[in-house]
Amino acid sequence: LQALSKAKQLIISEETLLVYAPIAHRLGISMLKNKLEDYSFFYLLNDKYKEILDYKKTFQSRLEVELHTFMKSLQLTLDKAGYDESKVLIHKRIKHNYSVHLKTQRKGIGMEEVLDLLAVRILVDKPLDCYTVLGLLHLNYKFIPFRFKDYIAVPKENGYQTIHTTVFYNTAIFEVQIRTREMHK
């Protein structure tokens, strides 16, 4: 898009947001969806994009340290309960820029108020393990009750199954998603 005129950049970016990113999402290719959204966001709302990017750059090292520290604590908690690294897989992420923008717009909040800026996903073998891990999380970390969703017991219409919860650790808030490897696929 860099080599194109501003008008073409805007047209292609808008088309990408409205057509191609949703197709990637529907196909379950979230990494591609996120990239398409962020690229489009860069061209469509560059000032907002830069504002979010600057915020993340300013706090990047702190965010990375908080994620790393939480991951270590979480792994230790799971290890003690018999869920060593061979039984669970933990992924971490910092929310991507367009998603932060959507949340701030939808809820009318600032970036510092986005509760799921930092997140981890825990993959286990069986559905029962999802609930065991949830219990371990809620026993070991302070959780936010109104931020709990059980999409395993009540799947979304498209078949999506995962447990979502939000917990505090030290001074940070983390969204945690718990699902089986099969649900993840």
GROMACS .gro file of N, CA and C in nm, residues 34-153:
model
  360
   34ASN      N    1  -0.571  -1.043   1.247
   34ASN     CA    2  -0.511  -0.936   1.327
   34ASN      C    3  -0.417  -0.849   1.245
   35LYS      N    4  -0.336  -0.912   1.161
   35LYS     CA    5  -0.244  -0.834   1.076
   35LYS      C    6  -0.319  -0.749   0.976
   36LEU      N    7  -0.420  -0.807   0.912
   36LEU     CA    8  -0.498  -0.731   0.815
   36LEU      C    9  -0.567  -0.611   0.883
   37GLU      N   10  -0.621  -0.633   1.001
   37GLU     CA   11  -0.687  -0.524   1.074
   37GLU      C   12  -0.587  -0.415   1.112
   38ASP      N   13  -0.471  -0.455   1.163
   38ASP     CA   14  -0.372  -0.355   1.204
   38ASP      C   15  -0.318  -0.277   1.085
   39TYR      N   16  -0.293  -0.343   0.972
   39TYR     CA   17  -0.246  -0.272   0.853
   39TYR      C   18  -0.352  -0.173   0.805
   40SER      N   19  -0.476  -0.217   0.801
   40SER     CA   20  -0.585  -0.129   0.758
   40SER      C   21  -0.600  -0.012   0.854
   41PHE      N   22  -0.594  -0.040   0.982
   41PHE     CA   23  -0.605   0.062   1.086
   41PHE      C   24  -0.496   0.168   1.068
   42PHE      N   25  -0.375   0.125   1.035
   42PHE     CA   26  -0.262   0.215   1.013
   42PHE      C   27  -0.295   0.319   0.905
   43TYR      N   28  -0.357   0.276   0.797
   43TYR     CA   29  -0.389   0.367   0.687
   43TYR      C   30  -0.519   0.445   0.708
   44LEU      N   31  -0.616   0.385   0.772
   44LEU     CA   32  -0.746   0.451   0.789
   44LEU      C   33  -0.748   0.554   0.902
   45LEU      N   34  -0.686   0.520   1.013
   45LEU     CA   35  -0.686   0.608   1.132
   45LEU      C   36  -0.545   0.617   1.188
   46ASN      N   37  -0.456   0.674   1.110
   46ASN     CA   38  -0.314   0.675   1.145
   46ASN      C   39  -0.285   0.741   1.279
   47ASP      N   40  -0.355   0.850   1.311
   47ASP     CA   41  -0.331   0.919   1.439
   47ASP      C   42  -0.364   0.828   1.557
   48LYS      N   43  -0.479   0.759   1.548
   48LYS     CA   44  -0.519   0.665   1.655
   48LYS      C   45  -0.421   0.549   1.663
   49TYR      N   46  -0.381   0.499   1.545
   49TYR     CA   47  -0.285   0.389   1.539
   49TYR      C   48  -0.156   0.427   1.612
   50LYS      N   49  -0.104   0.546   1.580
   50LYS     CA   50   0.022   0.592   1.642
   50LYS      C   51   0.005   0.614   1.792
   51GLU      N   52  -0.112   0.663   1.832
   51GLU     CA   53  -0.139   0.685   1.975
   51GLU      C   54  -0.130   0.553   2.053
   52ILE      N   55  -0.191   0.448   1.998
   52ILE     CA   56  -0.188   0.317   2.063
   52ILE      C   57  -0.047   0.259   2.059
   53LEU      N   58   0.019   0.273   1.945
   53LEU     CA   59   0.156   0.224   1.930
   53LEU      C   60   0.249   0.293   2.029
   54ASP      N   61   0.236   0.424   2.043
   54ASP     CA   62   0.319   0.500   2.138
   54ASP      C   63   0.293   0.454   2.281
   55TYR      N   64   0.166   0.433   2.315
   55TYR     CA   65   0.131   0.385   2.449
   55TYR      C   66   0.199   0.251   2.476
   56LYS      N   67   0.188   0.159   2.379
   56LYS     CA   68   0.246   0.026   2.397
   56LYS      C   69   0.399   0.034   2.403
   57LYS      N   70   0.459   0.121   2.322
   57LYS     CA   71   0.606   0.136   2.325
   57LYS      C   72   0.651   0.193   2.459
   58THR      N   73   0.577   0.291   2.510
   58THR     CA   74   0.611   0.353   2.638
   58THR      C   75   0.612   0.249   2.750
   59PHE      N   76   0.516   0.159   2.747
   59PHE     CA   77   0.501   0.061   2.854
   59PHE      C   78   0.543  -0.080   2.814
   60GLN      N   79   0.606  -0.094   2.697
   60GLN     CA   80   0.641  -0.226   2.643
   60GLN      C   81   0.720  -0.311   2.742
   61SER      N   82   0.827  -0.256   2.797
   61SER     CA   83   0.909  -0.338   2.886
   61SER      C   84   0.832  -0.378   3.011
   62ARG      N   85   0.751  -0.284   3.065
   62ARG     CA   86   0.671  -0.317   3.183
   62ARG      C   87   0.569  -0.424   3.150
   63LEU      N   88   0.503  -0.412   3.034
   63LEU     CA   89   0.403  -0.511   2.994
   63LEU      C   90   0.467  -0.649   2.976
   64GLU      N   91   0.583  -0.652   2.912
   64GLU     CA   92   0.654  -0.779   2.892
   64GLU      C   93   0.695  -0.842   3.025
   65VAL      N   94   0.745  -0.760   3.118
   65VAL     CA   95   0.785  -0.811   3.250
   65VAL      C   96   0.663  -0.865   3.325
   66GLU      N   97   0.552  -0.790   3.321
   66GLU     CA   98   0.430  -0.835   3.389
   66GLU      C   99   0.382  -0.968   3.331
   67LEU      N  100   0.383  -0.980   3.199
   67LEU     CA  101   0.341  -1.106   3.136
   67LEU      C  102   0.434  -1.221   3.175
   68HIS      N  103   0.564  -1.195   3.168
   68HIS     CA  104   0.662  -1.299   3.200
   68HIS      C  105   0.649  -1.344   3.347
   69THR      N  106   0.633  -1.247   3.437
   69THR     CA  107   0.620  -1.278   3.580
   69THR      C  108   0.493  -1.359   3.607
   70PHE      N  109   0.384  -1.318   3.545
   70PHE     CA  110   0.259  -1.391   3.562
   70PHE      C  111   0.271  -1.533   3.506
   71MET      N  112   0.333  -1.546   3.390
   71MET     CA  113   0.351  -1.678   3.328
   71MET      C  114   0.430  -1.771   3.421
   72LYS      N  115   0.535  -1.719   3.483
   72LYS     CA  116   0.615  -1.801   3.576
   72LYS      C  117   0.532  -1.843   3.696
   73SER      N  118   0.456  -1.748   3.752
   73SER     CA  119   0.371  -1.779   3.867
   73SER      C  120   0.264  -1.881   3.828
   74LEU      N  121   0.204  -1.861   3.713
   74LEU     CA  122   0.099  -1.951   3.665
   74LEU      C  123   0.154  -2.092   3.643
   75GLN      N  124   0.271  -2.101   3.579
   75GLN     CA  125   0.332  -2.232   3.554
   75GLN      C  126   0.364  -2.303   3.686
   76LEU      N  127   0.413  -2.228   3.784
   76LEU     CA  128   0.443  -2.284   3.916
   76LEU      C  129   0.315  -2.335   3.982
   77THR      N  130   0.208  -2.257   3.976
   77THR     CA  131   0.079  -2.298   4.032
   77THR      C  132   0.029  -2.426   3.967
   78LEU      N  133   0.038  -2.432   3.834
   78LEU     CA  134  -0.007  -2.551   3.762
   78LEU      C  135   0.083  -2.671   3.790
   79ASP      N  136   0.214  -2.649   3.797
   79ASP     CA  137   0.310  -2.757   3.827
   79ASP      C  138   0.277  -2.822   3.962
   80LYS      N  139   0.250  -2.739   4.062
   80LYS     CA  140   0.219  -2.790   4.196
   80LYS      C  141   0.095  -2.878   4.196
   81ALA      N  142   0.004  -2.851   4.103
   81ALA     CA  143  -0.121  -2.929   4.095
   81ALA      C  144  -0.108  -3.048   3.999
   82GLY      N  145   0.012  -3.072   3.949
   82GLY     CA  146   0.034  -3.186   3.861
   82GLY      C  147   0.019  -3.155   3.713
   83TYR      N  148   0.005  -3.030   3.678
   83TYR     CA  149  -0.006  -2.990   3.537
   83TYR      C  150   0.129  -2.934   3.491
   84ASP      N  151   0.225  -3.024   3.470
   84ASP     CA  152   0.355  -2.977   3.425
   84ASP      C  153   0.349  -2.940   3.277
   85GLU      N  154   0.463  -2.897   3.224
   85GLU     CA  155   0.467  -2.847   3.086
   85GLU      C  156   0.429  -2.951   2.981
   86SER      N  157   0.430  -3.080   3.019
   86SER     CA  158   0.389  -3.182   2.923
   86SER      C  159   0.236  -3.193   2.914
   87LYS      N  160   0.166  -3.140   3.016
   87LYS     CA  161   0.020  -3.151   3.020
   87LYS      C  162  -0.053  -3.021   2.981
   88VAL      N  163   0.017  -2.909   2.989
   88VAL     CA  164  -0.044  -2.781   2.953
   88VAL      C  165   0.048  -2.703   2.861
   89LEU      N  166  -0.013  -2.625   2.778
   89LEU     CA  167   0.060  -2.535   2.690
   89LEU      C  168   0.007  -2.395   2.720
   90ILE      N  169   0.096  -2.300   2.743
   90ILE     CA  170   0.052  -2.164   2.777
   90ILE      C  171   0.106  -2.067   2.672
   91HIS      N  172   0.015  -1.992   2.612
   91HIS     CA  173   0.052  -1.887   2.516
   91HIS      C  174   0.025  -1.752   2.582
   92LYS      N  175   0.103  -1.653   2.546
   92LYS     CA  176   0.079  -1.518   2.598
   92LYS      C  177   0.064  -1.422   2.481
   93ARG      N  178  -0.001  -1.307   2.508
   93ARG     CA  179  -0.014  -1.205   2.405
   93ARG      C  180  -0.046  -1.070   2.467
   94ILE      N  181  -0.007  -0.968   2.391
   94ILE     CA  182  -0.050  -0.832   2.420
   94ILE      C  183  -0.149  -0.797   2.310
   95LYS      N  184  -0.264  -0.748   2.347
   95LYS     CA  185  -0.374  -0.720   2.252
   95LYS      C  186  -0.322  -0.637   2.134
   96HIS      N  187  -0.366  -0.672   2.014
   96HIS     CA  188  -0.317  -0.599   1.897
   96HIS      C  189  -0.388  -0.463   1.884
   97ASN      N  190  -0.326  -0.374   1.808
   97ASN     CA  191  -0.365  -0.233   1.805
   97ASN      C  192  -0.510  -0.207   1.766
   98TYR      N  193  -0.556  -0.269   1.659
   98TYR     CA  194  -0.693  -0.243   1.614
   98TYR      C  195  -0.794  -0.291   1.718
   99SER      N  196  -0.764  -0.402   1.780
   99SER     CA  197  -0.852  -0.456   1.883
   99SER      C  198  -0.860  -0.361   2.004
  100VAL      N  199  -0.746  -0.300   2.041
  100VAL     CA  200  -0.745  -0.201   2.149
  100VAL      C  201  -0.833  -0.083   2.108
  101HIS      N  202  -0.817  -0.037   1.985
  101HIS     CA  203  -0.896   0.076   1.935
  101HIS      C  204  -1.046   0.045   1.942
  102LEU      N  205  -1.085  -0.073   1.893
  102LEU     CA  206  -1.227  -0.110   1.895
  102LEU      C  207  -1.283  -0.110   2.037
  103LYS      N  208  -1.206  -0.166   2.129
  103LYS     CA  209  -1.253  -0.174   2.267
  103LYS      C  210  -1.267  -0.035   2.329
  104THR      N  211  -1.170   0.053   2.305
  104THR     CA  212  -1.178   0.187   2.362
  104THR      C  213  -1.296   0.264   2.303
  105GLN      N  214  -1.324   0.244   2.174
  105GLN     CA  215  -1.436   0.311   2.110
  105GLN      C  216  -1.570   0.255   2.158
  106ARG      N  217  -1.578   0.123   2.163
  106ARG     CA  218  -1.703   0.057   2.200
  106ARG      C  219  -1.743   0.088   2.344
  107LYS      N  220  -1.642   0.092   2.434
  107LYS     CA  221  -1.672   0.111   2.576
  107LYS      C  222  -1.653   0.255   2.623
  108GLY      N  223  -1.597   0.340   2.537
  108GLY     CA  224  -1.572   0.479   2.575
  108GLY      C  225  -1.471   0.492   2.687
  109ILE      N  226  -1.362   0.414   2.677
  109ILE     CA  227  -1.261   0.413   2.782
  109ILE      C  228  -1.124   0.447   2.724
  110GLY      N  229  -1.027   0.475   2.811
  110GLY     CA  230  -0.889   0.499   2.769
  110GLY      C  231  -0.813   0.368   2.761
  111MET      N  232  -0.697   0.371   2.696
  111MET     CA  233  -0.618   0.249   2.680
  111MET      C  234  -0.577   0.186   2.813
  112GLU      N  235  -0.553   0.270   2.913
  112GLU     CA  236  -0.512   0.218   3.044
  112GLU      C  237  -0.626   0.144   3.113
  113GLU      N  238  -0.749   0.157   3.062
  113GLU     CA  239  -0.864   0.090   3.121
  113GLU      C  240  -0.902  -0.040   3.048
  114VAL      N  241  -0.830  -0.076   2.944
  114VAL     CA  242  -0.858  -0.199   2.870
  114VAL      C  243  -0.813  -0.316   2.957
  115LEU      N  244  -0.910  -0.397   3.002
  115LEU     CA  245  -0.881  -0.503   3.098
  115LEU      C  246  -0.814  -0.626   3.037
  116ASP      N  247  -0.824  -0.642   2.906
  116ASP     CA  248  -0.764  -0.761   2.846
  116ASP      C  249  -0.645  -0.726   2.755
  117LEU      N  250  -0.573  -0.621   2.792
  117LEU     CA  251  -0.454  -0.583   2.716
  117LEU      C  252  -0.350  -0.696   2.722
  118LEU      N  253  -0.338  -0.758   2.840
  118LEU     CA  254  -0.248  -0.871   2.859
  118LEU      C  255  -0.331  -0.998   2.874
  119ALA      N  256  -0.291  -1.102   2.804
  119ALA     CA  257  -0.371  -1.224   2.810
  119ALA      C  258  -0.284  -1.348   2.797
  120VAL      N  259  -0.333  -1.456   2.854
  120VAL     CA  260  -0.271  -1.587   2.836
  120VAL      C  261  -0.380  -1.686   2.796
  121ARG      N  262  -0.338  -1.784   2.721
  121ARG     CA  263  -0.429  -1.893   2.681
  121ARG      C  264  -0.366  -2.022   2.731
  122ILE      N  265  -0.445  -2.101   2.803
  122ILE     CA  266  -0.397  -2.228   2.858
  122ILE      C  267  -0.467  -2.341   2.782
  123LEU      N  268  -0.387  -2.429   2.724
  123LEU     CA  269  -0.440  -2.544   2.652
  123LEU      C  270  -0.416  -2.671   2.732
  124VAL      N  271  -0.522  -2.749   2.753
  124VAL     CA  272  -0.515  -2.873   2.829
  124VAL      C  273  -0.571  -2.988   2.745
  125ASP      N  274  -0.569  -3.109   2.801
  125ASP     CA  275  -0.611  -3.226   2.724
  125ASP      C  276  -0.762  -3.249   2.721
  126LYS      N  277  -0.827  -3.238   2.839
  126LYS     CA  278  -0.969  -3.276   2.848
  126LYS      C  279  -1.053  -3.160   2.900
  127PRO      N  280  -1.183  -3.159   2.866
  127PRO     CA  281  -1.271  -3.052   2.917
  127PRO      C  282  -1.270  -3.041   3.070
  128LEU      N  283  -1.264  -3.155   3.140
  128LEU     CA  284  -1.260  -3.150   3.286
  128LEU      C  285  -1.137  -3.075   3.336
  129ASP      N  286  -1.024  -3.088   3.263
  129ASP     CA  287  -0.902  -3.015   3.298
  129ASP      C  288  -0.924  -2.864   3.291
  130CYS      N  289  -1.010  -2.819   3.200
  130CYS     CA  290  -1.039  -2.675   3.189
  130CYS      C  291  -1.096  -2.623   3.321
  131TYR      N  292  -1.187  -2.699   3.378
  131TYR     CA  293  -1.252  -2.657   3.502
  131TYR      C  294  -1.157  -2.671   3.622
  132THR      N  295  -1.071  -2.771   3.619
  132THR     CA  296  -0.972  -2.786   3.726
  132THR      C  297  -0.875  -2.668   3.724
  133VAL      N  298  -0.828  -2.632   3.605
  133VAL     CA  299  -0.736  -2.518   3.592
  133VAL      C  300  -0.807  -2.388   3.632
  134LEU      N  301  -0.933  -2.373   3.595
  134LEU     CA  302  -1.010  -2.256   3.636
  134LEU      C  303  -1.016  -2.248   3.789
  135GLY      N  304  -1.043  -2.360   3.853
  135GLY     CA  305  -1.046  -2.363   4.000
  135GLY      C  306  -0.913  -2.323   4.060
  136LEU      N  307  -0.804  -2.373   4.004
  136LEU     CA  308  -0.670  -2.336   4.052
  136LEU      C  309  -0.646  -2.186   4.036
  137LEU      N  310  -0.688  -2.131   3.923
  137LEU     CA  311  -0.672  -1.987   3.901
  137LEU      C  312  -0.750  -1.906   4.004
  138HIS      N  313  -0.876  -1.943   4.024
  138HIS     CA  314  -0.961  -1.866   4.116
  138HIS      C  315  -0.921  -1.883   4.261
  139LEU      N  316  -0.857  -1.995   4.294
  139LEU     CA  317  -0.808  -2.015   4.431
  139LEU      C  318  -0.678  -1.940   4.457
  140ASN      N  319  -0.598  -1.920   4.352
  140ASN     CA  320  -0.465  -1.862   4.369
  140ASN      C  321  -0.451  -1.717   4.327
  141TYR      N  322  -0.547  -1.666   4.254
  141TYR     CA  323  -0.542  -1.528   4.207
  141TYR      C  324  -0.678  -1.463   4.229
  142LYS      N  325  -0.677  -1.335   4.258
  142LYS     CA  326  -0.803  -1.263   4.274
  142LYS      C  327  -0.865  -1.246   4.136
  143PHE      N  328  -0.992  -1.282   4.122
  143PHE     CA  329  -1.057  -1.275   3.991
  143PHE      C  330  -1.169  -1.172   3.993
  144ILE      N  331  -1.207  -1.129   3.873
  144ILE     CA  332  -1.316  -1.032   3.858
  144ILE      C  333  -1.441  -1.111   3.819
  145PRO      N  334  -1.537  -1.125   3.909
  145PRO     CA  335  -1.654  -1.211   3.883
  145PRO      C  336  -1.733  -1.175   3.756
  146PHE      N  337  -1.752  -1.046   3.729
  146PHE     CA  338  -1.832  -1.010   3.611
  146PHE      C  339  -1.755  -1.028   3.480
  147ARG      N  340  -1.629  -1.071   3.488
  147ARG     CA  341  -1.550  -1.094   3.367
  147ARG      C  342  -1.530  -1.244   3.344
  148PHE      N  343  -1.624  -1.326   3.386
  148PHE     CA  344  -1.616  -1.471   3.370
  148PHE      C  345  -1.719  -1.517   3.267
  149LYS      N  346  -1.673  -1.598   3.170
  149LYS     CA  347  -1.765  -1.653   3.070
  149LYS      C  348  -1.731  -1.800   3.048
  150ASP      N  349  -1.832  -1.883   3.051
  150ASP     CA  350  -1.813  -2.027   3.028
  150ASP      C  351  -1.874  -2.065   2.894
  151TYR      N  352  -1.790  -2.063   2.791
  151TYR     CA  353  -1.835  -2.102   2.657
  151TYR      C  354  -1.814  -2.251   2.632
  152ILE      N  355  -1.774  -2.325   2.734
  152ILE     CA  356  -1.768  -2.471   2.720
  152ILE      C  357  -1.905  -2.528   2.753
  153ALA      N  358  -1.960  -2.487   2.868
  153ALA     CA  359  -2.094  -2.533   2.906
  153ALA      C  360  -2.200  -2.479   2.810
   0.00000   0.00000   0.00000
